């Protein structure tokens, strides 16, 4: 087992390479998901704080095409 | 969004499964290389990230062209959401490349054509993200970033060509023996599994980020509405 | 065509009137060149070997120095919108402004380059090629820089962002410019590199104004 982790003497190169790759990937996942959760909460709060129907109708009329189209197309 | 929402858990599960399989195959099953020894295992994380760093930029350039020509907002969002993933992959490719270079070439960094153009690609990613961040209005920022991505995609081959040219004229015989054609089956399989895993990983994170961006834009337009009273 | 020349003349006059234009560019050029021997050490052999690269890098930075002003002033005082209303297409306007930028930066830099080379113990055989490649290369810098300037025109303090956007795109020009001089001095012939530089210049003239004009248009919406 210990010899395996030594990686033929290259442990200090192999494992950091894997660790760095893992760190990048975990970092991407964590930042993406926290941002998604945070924004979802903000949106829910915004929609809850406002009279929903009126808000929606207005939003549909005035919101930039991007958010509307994006939601229906994606 | 409903469709992609239903896909997501599956995509995440496939990513995890492929990663687990690739890591098992690469770290435990595959033998050490007779020349490079155990360091060959760095390849299984180095090559997929290098591949993704270029594939993602290609996707961004394509999405930018779609955004500019057909003004399709999802293309815009896809390009924006891709950039941090691409930058991360480029950083991973550079870091793992350096860690591979030290035992193989005896130095962390050589001004090799591939490393150098990878570094420049990293700068282009950073510039792209900085441009998005610098312009407040998402519509304007999107168009500006799309122009930059297209200019970058025209320039990248020229940059790569010039760096290769420069390299052959400046570099002594110290540089790498390209692994390309000599890789054999037992090394190839984990590499392709990892490439697949990384690709699915990209799409998973991409959908998360696009989802978030769409929500952020809706928040923005709701707030604008509120401000207008 | 008269519109083009008028615009070039106007921009040059403006750059001159501010007094700063050419003077500061050359001053910066000289200052950066001075720093290299101080950093690397005064050994003539080493300086002679790196001279071409140092001169090119310094010129590249000096040419970038005035880039953020390329469209900024006209954007702020509204004359860019007036120009956009003119019958001249935006691409021509961009080309004119880049030409003026080159005449006030690249051209003086190219002329000054051999003198900087002398200070760095550069092989005199390379002086002519150095100026020649710079005459071909610096317009590319102005044109590509124009894209960056147009993209960041509405951005507050866009200078640093501009350099991040533009510097990676400058790499091919730098590489071919330096190699042409080195190979010329070594007697291997600068011709292929000069051809490549010329091709890049033509490509930049054909493509860069489109990108810059598109960027300017969207920033004026």
GROMACS .gro file of N, CA, C and O in nm, chain B residues 120 123-124 126-128 130-131 134-136 140 143-145 147-148 151-152 154-155 158-159 161-163 165-166 169-170, chain C residues 75 144 147 151-152 154-156 161 164-165 168-169 171-172 175-176 179 182-183 193 196 200 207 211 214-215 218-219 221:
model
  240
  194UNK      N    1  -0.122   3.144  -2.316
  194UNK     CA    2  -0.188   3.256  -2.382
  194UNK      C    3  -0.339   3.234  -2.388
  194UNK      O    4  -0.418   3.327  -2.371
  197UNK      N    5  -0.484   3.344  -2.070
  197UNK     CA    6  -0.500   3.490  -2.064
  197UNK      C    7  -0.624   3.534  -2.142
  197UNK      O    8  -0.695   3.625  -2.101
  198UNK      N    9  -0.648   3.468  -2.255
  198UNK     CA   10  -0.765   3.507  -2.335
  198UNK      C   11  -0.894   3.475  -2.258
  198UNK      O   12  -0.987   3.555  -2.256
  200UNK      N   13  -0.921   3.474  -1.934
  200UNK     CA   14  -0.932   3.574  -1.828
  200UNK      C   15  -0.984   3.706  -1.884
  200UNK      O   16  -1.069   3.772  -1.824
  201UNK      N   17  -0.932   3.745  -2.000
  201UNK     CA   18  -0.977   3.869  -2.061
  201UNK      C   19  -1.125   3.864  -2.094
  201UNK      O   20  -1.199   3.960  -2.071
  202UNK      N   21  -1.167   3.749  -2.145
  202UNK     CA   22  -1.309   3.732  -2.179
  202UNK      C   23  -1.396   3.748  -2.056
  202UNK      O   24  -1.496   3.820  -2.058
  204UNK      N   25  -1.316   3.899  -1.776
  204UNK     CA   26  -1.304   4.036  -1.725
  204UNK      C   27  -1.392   4.131  -1.805
  204UNK      O   28  -1.453   4.223  -1.749
  205UNK      N   29  -1.403   4.107  -1.934
  205UNK     CA   30  -1.486   4.194  -2.016
  205UNK      C   31  -1.633   4.179  -1.977
  205UNK      O   32  -1.707   4.278  -1.967
  208UNK      N   33  -1.686   4.366  -1.665
  208UNK     CA   34  -1.665   4.511  -1.667
  208UNK      C   35  -1.786   4.588  -1.719
  208UNK      O   36  -1.802   4.706  -1.689
  209UNK      N   37  -1.871   4.523  -1.797
  209UNK     CA   38  -1.985   4.593  -1.854
  209UNK      C   39  -2.111   4.550  -1.781
  209UNK      O   40  -2.140   4.431  -1.771
  210UNK      N   41  -2.187   4.647  -1.730
  210UNK     CA   42  -2.301   4.616  -1.644
  210UNK      C   43  -2.417   4.553  -1.720
  210UNK      O   44  -2.472   4.452  -1.678
  214UNK      N   45  -2.526   4.427  -2.363
  214UNK     CA   46  -2.406   4.488  -2.421
  214UNK      C   47  -2.284   4.403  -2.391
  214UNK      O   48  -2.199   4.380  -2.478
  217UNK      N   49  -2.265   4.105  -2.620
  217UNK     CA   50  -2.220   4.132  -2.756
  217UNK      C   51  -2.071   4.159  -2.761
  217UNK      O   52  -1.999   4.108  -2.848
  218UNK      N   53  -2.024   4.240  -2.665
  218UNK     CA   54  -1.881   4.271  -2.663
  218UNK      C   55  -1.800   4.144  -2.643
  218UNK      O   56  -1.702   4.120  -2.715
  219UNK      N   57  -1.844   4.062  -2.550
  219UNK     CA   58  -1.771   3.938  -2.523
  219UNK      C   59  -1.775   3.846  -2.645
  219UNK      O   60  -1.677   3.778  -2.675
  221UNK      N   61  -1.787   3.938  -2.957
  221UNK     CA   62  -1.688   3.989  -3.054
  221UNK      C   63  -1.549   3.946  -3.013
  221UNK      O   64  -1.469   3.898  -3.094
  222UNK      N   65  -1.521   3.958  -2.884
  222UNK     CA   66  -1.388   3.919  -2.835
  222UNK      C   67  -1.362   3.771  -2.858
  222UNK      O   68  -1.253   3.731  -2.902
  225UNK      N   69  -1.287   3.722  -3.224
  225UNK     CA   70  -1.152   3.771  -3.254
  225UNK      C   71  -1.049   3.673  -3.200
  225UNK      O   72  -0.952   3.638  -3.268
  226UNK      N   73  -1.073   3.624  -3.078
  226UNK     CA   74  -0.982   3.528  -3.018
  226UNK      C   75  -0.973   3.400  -3.099
  226UNK      O   76  -0.865   3.345  -3.119
  228UNK      N   77  -1.020   3.363  -3.415
  228UNK     CA   78  -0.943   3.386  -3.538
  228UNK      C   79  -0.794   3.390  -3.506
  228UNK      O   80  -0.710   3.340  -3.580
  229UNK      N   81  -0.764   3.448  -3.389
  229UNK     CA   82  -0.624   3.469  -3.354
  229UNK      C   83  -0.555   3.346  -3.298
  229UNK      O   84  -0.435   3.331  -3.313
  232UNK      N   85  -0.337   3.151  -3.527
  232UNK     CA   86  -0.220   3.230  -3.563
  232UNK      C   87  -0.121   3.232  -3.447
  232UNK      O   88   0.000   3.215  -3.466
  233UNK      N   89  -0.174   3.249  -3.327
  233UNK     CA   90  -0.086   3.248  -3.210
  233UNK      C   91  -0.016   3.114  -3.199
  233UNK      O   92   0.105   3.106  -3.182
  235UNK      N   93   0.041   2.890  -3.429
  235UNK     CA   94   0.137   2.874  -3.538
  235UNK      C   95   0.263   2.956  -3.511
  235UNK      O   96   0.376   2.907  -3.527
  236UNK      N   97   0.245   3.079  -3.467
  236UNK     CA   98   0.361   3.166  -3.446
  236UNK      C   99   0.448   3.112  -3.333
  236UNK      O  100   0.570   3.114  -3.340
  237UNK      N  101   0.381   3.063  -3.228
  237UNK     CA  102   0.459   3.011  -3.115
  237UNK      C  103   0.536   2.887  -3.156
  237UNK      O  104   0.651   2.867  -3.116
  239UNK      N  105   0.645   2.819  -3.457
  239UNK     CA  106   0.750   2.872  -3.544
  239UNK      C  107   0.867   2.923  -3.459
  239UNK      O  108   0.983   2.889  -3.480
  240UNK      N  109   0.830   3.004  -3.361
  240UNK     CA  110   0.927   3.064  -3.270
  240UNK      C  111   1.003   2.957  -3.196
  240UNK      O  112   1.123   2.961  -3.180
  243UNK      N  113   1.264   2.765  -3.390
  243UNK     CA  114   1.383   2.844  -3.420
  243UNK      C  115   1.466   2.871  -3.296
  243UNK      O  116   1.586   2.892  -3.305
  244UNK      N  117   1.400   2.873  -3.179
  244UNK     CA  118   1.473   2.911  -3.059
  244UNK      C  119   1.517   2.794  -2.974
  244UNK      O  120   1.617   2.799  -2.906
  378UNK      N  121  -1.564   5.938  -2.762
  378UNK     CA  122  -1.683   5.876  -2.705
  378UNK      C  123  -1.742   5.967  -2.597
  378UNK      O  124  -1.862   5.988  -2.591
  447UNK      N  125  -0.514   4.587  -3.410
  447UNK     CA  126  -0.566   4.493  -3.310
  447UNK      C  127  -0.599   4.570  -3.181
  447UNK      O  128  -0.702   4.546  -3.118
  450UNK      N  129  -0.939   4.713  -3.169
  450UNK     CA  130  -1.049   4.625  -3.127
  450UNK      C  131  -1.064   4.633  -2.975
  450UNK      O  132  -1.174   4.652  -2.922
  454UNK      N  133  -1.380   4.777  -2.766
  454UNK     CA  134  -1.456   4.692  -2.673
  454UNK      C  135  -1.466   4.755  -2.535
  454UNK      O  136  -1.565   4.740  -2.465
  455UNK      N  137  -1.363   4.828  -2.494
  455UNK     CA  138  -1.359   4.881  -2.358
  455UNK      C  139  -1.396   5.029  -2.354
  455UNK      O  140  -1.374   5.094  -2.252
  457UNK      N  141  -1.666   5.202  -2.325
  457UNK     CA  142  -1.759   5.253  -2.225
  457UNK      C  143  -1.720   5.216  -2.084
  457UNK      O  144  -1.786   5.256  -1.988
  458UNK      N  145  -1.610   5.139  -2.070
  458UNK     CA  146  -1.573   5.087  -1.938
  458UNK      C  147  -1.492   5.190  -1.861
  458UNK      O  148  -1.398   5.248  -1.915
  459UNK      N  149  -1.531   5.210  -1.737
  459UNK     CA  150  -1.454   5.302  -1.654
  459UNK      C  151  -1.319   5.238  -1.620
  459UNK      O  152  -1.314   5.120  -1.584
  464UNK      N  153  -0.784   4.641  -1.830
  464UNK     CA  154  -0.861   4.541  -1.905
  464UNK      C  155  -0.816   4.539  -2.050
  464UNK      O  156  -0.796   4.434  -2.110
  467UNK      N  157  -0.504   4.347  -2.092
  467UNK     CA  158  -0.528   4.203  -2.079
  467UNK      C  159  -0.590   4.146  -2.207
  467UNK      O  160  -0.558   4.037  -2.250
  468UNK      N  161  -0.678   4.224  -2.268
  468UNK     CA  162  -0.743   4.177  -2.390
  468UNK      C  163  -0.646   4.174  -2.507
  468UNK      O  164  -0.649   4.084  -2.592
  471UNK      N  165  -0.224   3.927  -2.540
  471UNK     CA  166  -0.210   3.792  -2.601
  471UNK      C  167  -0.222   3.796  -2.753
  471UNK      O  168  -0.158   3.717  -2.822
  472UNK      N  169  -0.302   3.891  -2.803
  472UNK     CA  170  -0.321   3.898  -2.948
  472UNK      C  171  -0.199   3.961  -3.017
  472UNK      O  172  -0.184   3.951  -3.138
  474UNK      N  173   0.106   3.868  -2.959
  474UNK     CA  174   0.218   3.774  -2.959
  474UNK      C  175   0.272   3.741  -3.099
  474UNK      O  176   0.393   3.747  -3.121
  475UNK      N  177   0.184   3.707  -3.196
  475UNK     CA  178   0.240   3.673  -3.328
  475UNK      C  179   0.323   3.785  -3.389
  475UNK      O  180   0.431   3.759  -3.444
  478UNK      N  181   0.658   3.793  -3.221
  478UNK     CA  182   0.742   3.678  -3.258
  478UNK      C  183   0.803   3.697  -3.396
  478UNK      O  184   0.925   3.687  -3.415
  479UNK      N  185   0.718   3.727  -3.495
  479UNK     CA  186   0.771   3.738  -3.631
  479UNK      C  187   0.861   3.860  -3.645
  479UNK      O  188   0.960   3.855  -3.718
  482UNK      N  189   1.200   3.756  -3.481
  482UNK     CA  190   1.270   3.651  -3.556
  482UNK      C  191   1.323   3.704  -3.689
  482UNK      O  192   1.434   3.671  -3.731
  485UNK      N  193   1.648   3.877  -3.613
  485UNK     CA  194   1.753   3.782  -3.573
  485UNK      C  195   1.803   3.700  -3.691
  485UNK      O  196   1.923   3.684  -3.710
  486UNK      N  197   1.709   3.649  -3.771
  486UNK     CA  198   1.749   3.567  -3.884
  486UNK      C  199   1.821   3.652  -3.989
  486UNK      O  200   1.913   3.605  -4.054
  496UNK      N  201   0.984   3.577  -4.290
  496UNK     CA  202   0.918   3.639  -4.175
  496UNK      C  203   0.856   3.772  -4.213
  496UNK      O  204   0.749   3.809  -4.164
  499UNK      N  205   0.539   3.697  -4.379
  499UNK     CA  206   0.435   3.662  -4.282
  499UNK      C  207   0.381   3.787  -4.213
  499UNK      O  208   0.261   3.803  -4.193
  503UNK      N  209   0.005   3.931  -4.214
  503UNK     CA  210  -0.071   3.966  -4.095
  503UNK      C  211  -0.124   4.108  -4.104
  503UNK      O  212  -0.235   4.137  -4.060
  510UNK      N  213  -0.971   4.266  -4.152
  510UNK     CA  214  -1.064   4.211  -4.052
  510UNK      C  215  -1.085   4.301  -3.930
  510UNK      O  216  -1.197   4.316  -3.881
  514UNK      N  217  -1.441   4.422  -3.664
  514UNK     CA  218  -1.463   4.392  -3.522
  514UNK      C  219  -1.473   4.521  -3.441
  514UNK      O  220  -1.563   4.537  -3.359
  517UNK      N  221  -1.801   4.700  -3.509
  517UNK     CA  222  -1.913   4.633  -3.442
  517UNK      C  223  -1.913   4.665  -3.294
  517UNK      O  224  -2.019   4.693  -3.234
  518UNK      N  225  -1.795   4.662  -3.233
  518UNK     CA  226  -1.785   4.691  -3.090
  518UNK      C  227  -1.826   4.835  -3.060
  518UNK      O  228  -1.897   4.862  -2.963
  521UNK      N  229  -2.209   4.880  -3.083
  521UNK     CA  230  -2.287   4.829  -2.970
  521UNK      C  231  -2.265   4.915  -2.846
  521UNK      O  232  -2.354   4.927  -2.762
  522UNK      N  233  -2.148   4.977  -2.835
  522UNK     CA  234  -2.123   5.062  -2.719
  522UNK      C  235  -2.190   5.197  -2.730
  522UNK      O  236  -2.195   5.273  -2.634
  524UNK      N  237  -2.508   5.220  -2.852
  524UNK     CA  238  -2.653   5.201  -2.851
  524UNK      C  239  -2.718   5.269  -2.732
  524UNK      O  240  -2.663   5.271  -2.624
   0.00000   0.00000   0.00000
